[in-house]
CSV table of C-alpha atoms in Angstrom, one decimal:
chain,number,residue,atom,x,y,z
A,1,UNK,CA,-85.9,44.3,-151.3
A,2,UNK,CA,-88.2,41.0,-151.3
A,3,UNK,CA,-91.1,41.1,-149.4
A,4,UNK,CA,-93.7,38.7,-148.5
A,5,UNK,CA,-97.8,39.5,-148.3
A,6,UNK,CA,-101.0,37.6,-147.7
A,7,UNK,CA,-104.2,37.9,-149.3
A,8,UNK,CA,-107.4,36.3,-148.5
A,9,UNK,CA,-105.3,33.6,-146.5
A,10,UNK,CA,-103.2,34.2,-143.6
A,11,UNK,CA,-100.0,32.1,-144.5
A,12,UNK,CA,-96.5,34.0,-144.4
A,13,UNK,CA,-93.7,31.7,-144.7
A,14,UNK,CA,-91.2,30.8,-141.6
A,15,UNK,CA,-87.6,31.3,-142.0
A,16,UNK,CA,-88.0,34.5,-143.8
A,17,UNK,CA,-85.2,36.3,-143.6
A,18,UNK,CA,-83.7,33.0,-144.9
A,19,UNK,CA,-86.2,32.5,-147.2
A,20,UNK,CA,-85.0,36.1,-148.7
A,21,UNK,CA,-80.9,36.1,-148.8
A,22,UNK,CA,-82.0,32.6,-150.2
A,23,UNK,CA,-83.7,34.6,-153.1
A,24,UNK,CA,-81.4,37.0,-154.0
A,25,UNK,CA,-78.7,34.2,-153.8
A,26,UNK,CA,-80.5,32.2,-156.6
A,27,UNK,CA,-80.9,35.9,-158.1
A,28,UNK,CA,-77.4,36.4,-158.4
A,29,UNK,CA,-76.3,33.0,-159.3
A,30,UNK,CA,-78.4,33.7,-162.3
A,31,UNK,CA,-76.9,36.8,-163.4
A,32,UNK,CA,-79.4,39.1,-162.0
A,33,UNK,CA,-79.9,42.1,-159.1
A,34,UNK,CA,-82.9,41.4,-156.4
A,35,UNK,CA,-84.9,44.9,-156.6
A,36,UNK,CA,-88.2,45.1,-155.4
A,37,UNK,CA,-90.2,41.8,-155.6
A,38,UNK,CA,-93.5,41.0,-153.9
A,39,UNK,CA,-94.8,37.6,-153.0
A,40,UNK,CA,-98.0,37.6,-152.1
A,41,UNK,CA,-99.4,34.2,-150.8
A,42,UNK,CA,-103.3,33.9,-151.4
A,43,UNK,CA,-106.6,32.0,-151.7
A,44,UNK,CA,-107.6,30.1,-154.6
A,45,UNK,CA,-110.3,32.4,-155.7
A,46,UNK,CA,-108.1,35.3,-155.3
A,47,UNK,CA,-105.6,33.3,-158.1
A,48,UNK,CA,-108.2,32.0,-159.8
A,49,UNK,CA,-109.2,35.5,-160.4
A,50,UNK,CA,-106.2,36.9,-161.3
A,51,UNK,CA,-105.6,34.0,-164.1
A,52,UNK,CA,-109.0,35.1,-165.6
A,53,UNK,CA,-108.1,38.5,-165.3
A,54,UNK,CA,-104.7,39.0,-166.6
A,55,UNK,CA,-103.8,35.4,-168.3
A,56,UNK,CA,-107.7,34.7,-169.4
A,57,UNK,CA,-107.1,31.4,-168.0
A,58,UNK,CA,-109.9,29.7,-166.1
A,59,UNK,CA,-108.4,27.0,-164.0
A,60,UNK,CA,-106.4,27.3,-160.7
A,61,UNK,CA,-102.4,26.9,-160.9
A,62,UNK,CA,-100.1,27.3,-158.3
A,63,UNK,CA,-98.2,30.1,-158.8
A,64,UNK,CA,-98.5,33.4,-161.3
A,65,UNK,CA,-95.4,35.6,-162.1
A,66,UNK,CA,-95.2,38.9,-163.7
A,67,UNK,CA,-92.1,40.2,-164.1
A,68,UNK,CA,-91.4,44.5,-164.4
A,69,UNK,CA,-89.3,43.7,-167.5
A,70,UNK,CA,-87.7,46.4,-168.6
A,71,UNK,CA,-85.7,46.5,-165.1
A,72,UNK,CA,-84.1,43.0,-165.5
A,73,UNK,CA,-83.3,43.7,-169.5
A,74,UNK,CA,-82.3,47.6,-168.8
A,75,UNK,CA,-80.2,47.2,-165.6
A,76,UNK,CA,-80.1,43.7,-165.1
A,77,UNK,CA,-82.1,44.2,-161.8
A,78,UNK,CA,-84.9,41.3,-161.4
A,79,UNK,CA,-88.4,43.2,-159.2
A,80,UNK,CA,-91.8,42.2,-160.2
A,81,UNK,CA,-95.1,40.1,-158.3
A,82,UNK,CA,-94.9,36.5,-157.5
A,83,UNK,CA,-98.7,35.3,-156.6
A,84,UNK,CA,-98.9,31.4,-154.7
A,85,UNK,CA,-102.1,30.2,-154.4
A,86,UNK,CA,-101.4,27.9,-151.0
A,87,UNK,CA,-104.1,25.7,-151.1
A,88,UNK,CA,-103.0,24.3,-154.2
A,89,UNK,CA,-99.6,24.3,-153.2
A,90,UNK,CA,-100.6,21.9,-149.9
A,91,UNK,CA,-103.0,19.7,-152.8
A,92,UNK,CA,-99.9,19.1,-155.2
A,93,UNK,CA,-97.6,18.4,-152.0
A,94,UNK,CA,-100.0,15.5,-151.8
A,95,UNK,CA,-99.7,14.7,-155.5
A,96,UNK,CA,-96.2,14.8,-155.1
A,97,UNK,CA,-95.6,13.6,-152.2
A,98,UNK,CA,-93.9,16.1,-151.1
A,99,UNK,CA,-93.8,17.9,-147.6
A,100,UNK,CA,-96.2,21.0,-147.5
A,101,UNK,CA,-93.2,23.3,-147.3
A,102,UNK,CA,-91.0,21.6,-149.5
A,103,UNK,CA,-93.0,22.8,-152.1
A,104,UNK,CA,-93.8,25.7,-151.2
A,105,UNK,CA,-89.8,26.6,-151.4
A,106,UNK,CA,-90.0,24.8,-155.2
A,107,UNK,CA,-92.7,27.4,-155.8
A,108,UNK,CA,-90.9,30.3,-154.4
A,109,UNK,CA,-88.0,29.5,-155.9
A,110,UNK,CA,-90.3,28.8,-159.4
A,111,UNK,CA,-91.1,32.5,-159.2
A,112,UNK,CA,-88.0,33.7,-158.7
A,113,UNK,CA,-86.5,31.9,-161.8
A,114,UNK,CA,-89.7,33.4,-163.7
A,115,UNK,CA,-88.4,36.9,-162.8
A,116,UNK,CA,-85.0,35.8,-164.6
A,117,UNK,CA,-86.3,35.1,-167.1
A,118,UNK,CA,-86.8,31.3,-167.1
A,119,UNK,CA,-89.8,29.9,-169.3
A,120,UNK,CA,-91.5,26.5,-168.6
A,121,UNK,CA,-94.0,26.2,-171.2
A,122,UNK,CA,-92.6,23.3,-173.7
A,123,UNK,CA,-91.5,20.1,-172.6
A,124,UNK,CA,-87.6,20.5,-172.6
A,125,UNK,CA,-88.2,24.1,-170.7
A,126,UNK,CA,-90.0,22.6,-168.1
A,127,UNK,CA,-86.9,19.8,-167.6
A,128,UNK,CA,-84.8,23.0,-167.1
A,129,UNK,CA,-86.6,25.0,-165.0
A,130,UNK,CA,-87.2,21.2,-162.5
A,131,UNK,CA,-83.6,20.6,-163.1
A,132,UNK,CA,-82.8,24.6,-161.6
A,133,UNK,CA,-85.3,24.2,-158.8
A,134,UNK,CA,-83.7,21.6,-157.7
A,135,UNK,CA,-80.3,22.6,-158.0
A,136,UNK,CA,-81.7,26.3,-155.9
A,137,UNK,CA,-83.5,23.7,-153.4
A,138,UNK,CA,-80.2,22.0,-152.8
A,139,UNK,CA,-78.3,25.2,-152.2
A,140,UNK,CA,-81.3,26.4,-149.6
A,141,UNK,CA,-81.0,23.3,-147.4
A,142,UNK,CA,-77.2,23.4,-147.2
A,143,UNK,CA,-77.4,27.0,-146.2
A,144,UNK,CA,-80.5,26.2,-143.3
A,145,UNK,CA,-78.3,23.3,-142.2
C-alpha cells in the first residue's frame, strides 16, 4: 500500500489515488511488487536533518530514499520511505523551469525508481534514471488525460 504523510509542512499531493496506481504501475513495469511505501513530504530542516543524520550529509537535496531491501531482493516486493523536502522541490521547479508539480511527480517518481533499485550517482546513471523519469512521466499524463 503507498501512502502519503506530511511533516513539518502541510503539502499532500492532489490526484492521489492517481498519483498511487501511477506508482505501482511504474513498480510493476520495473519488475517489482508495491508493498508498503511511505512518502512523507516535509520541511527543509526536517531533510536537512535526516541527511545529517542517516547520510552525514550537510546540504539540503530534494528527495532521500531508503529502501527495506531485503523485501525487493527476497520476494521481489519494493516498500520502504521516500522523504521530499517541498521547498526545494518548488526552488529547482524555478531552476528548471519546470511547473511546481511537474516536478514534484519527477521526484515521486525518482523515489520510486530508488526503491527498485535504480542508482543515480555517476554520470551515465544519472542519464538513466532522467531518461526513466521521463519515460514514467509520460505514462502518468497519458493515463490523467
Amino acid at each position: 500500500m503507498i501512502h502519503f504523510y506530511n511533516q513539518g509542512c502541510n503539502y499532500l499531493p492532489t490526484k492521489r489515488l492517481a498519483i498511487r496506481r501511477w506508482i505501482a504501475k511504474v513498480i510493476k513495469q520495473e519488475g517489482y511488487t508495491a508493498g508498503e511505501i511511505n512518502y512523507i513530504f516535509c520541511s527543509s530542516e526536517y531533510h536537512r536533518q535526516l541527511n545529517r543524520d542517516f547520510l552525514g550529509h550537510d546540504y539540503f537535496t530534494d528527495v532521500i530514499t531508503f529502501e527495506e531491501r531485503e523485501s525487493r531482493v527476497e520476494d521481489g516486493v519494493v516498500a520502504g520511505e521516500v522523504y521530499i523536502d517541498v521547498a526545494t522541490v518548488t526552488d529547482n521547479a524555478e531552476i528548471y523551469h519546470s511547473l511546481p508539480v511537474n516536478e514534484m511527480r519527477r521526484v515521486i517518481v525518482h523515489g520510486a525508481l530508488h526503491l527498485c533499485g535504480h542508482k543515480d550517482k555517476s554520470p551515465w546513471a544519472e542519464k538513466q534514471m532522467r531518461r526513466l523519469e521521463n519515460r514514467y512521466l509520460k505514462l502518468l499524463r497519458n493515463e490523467m488525460l
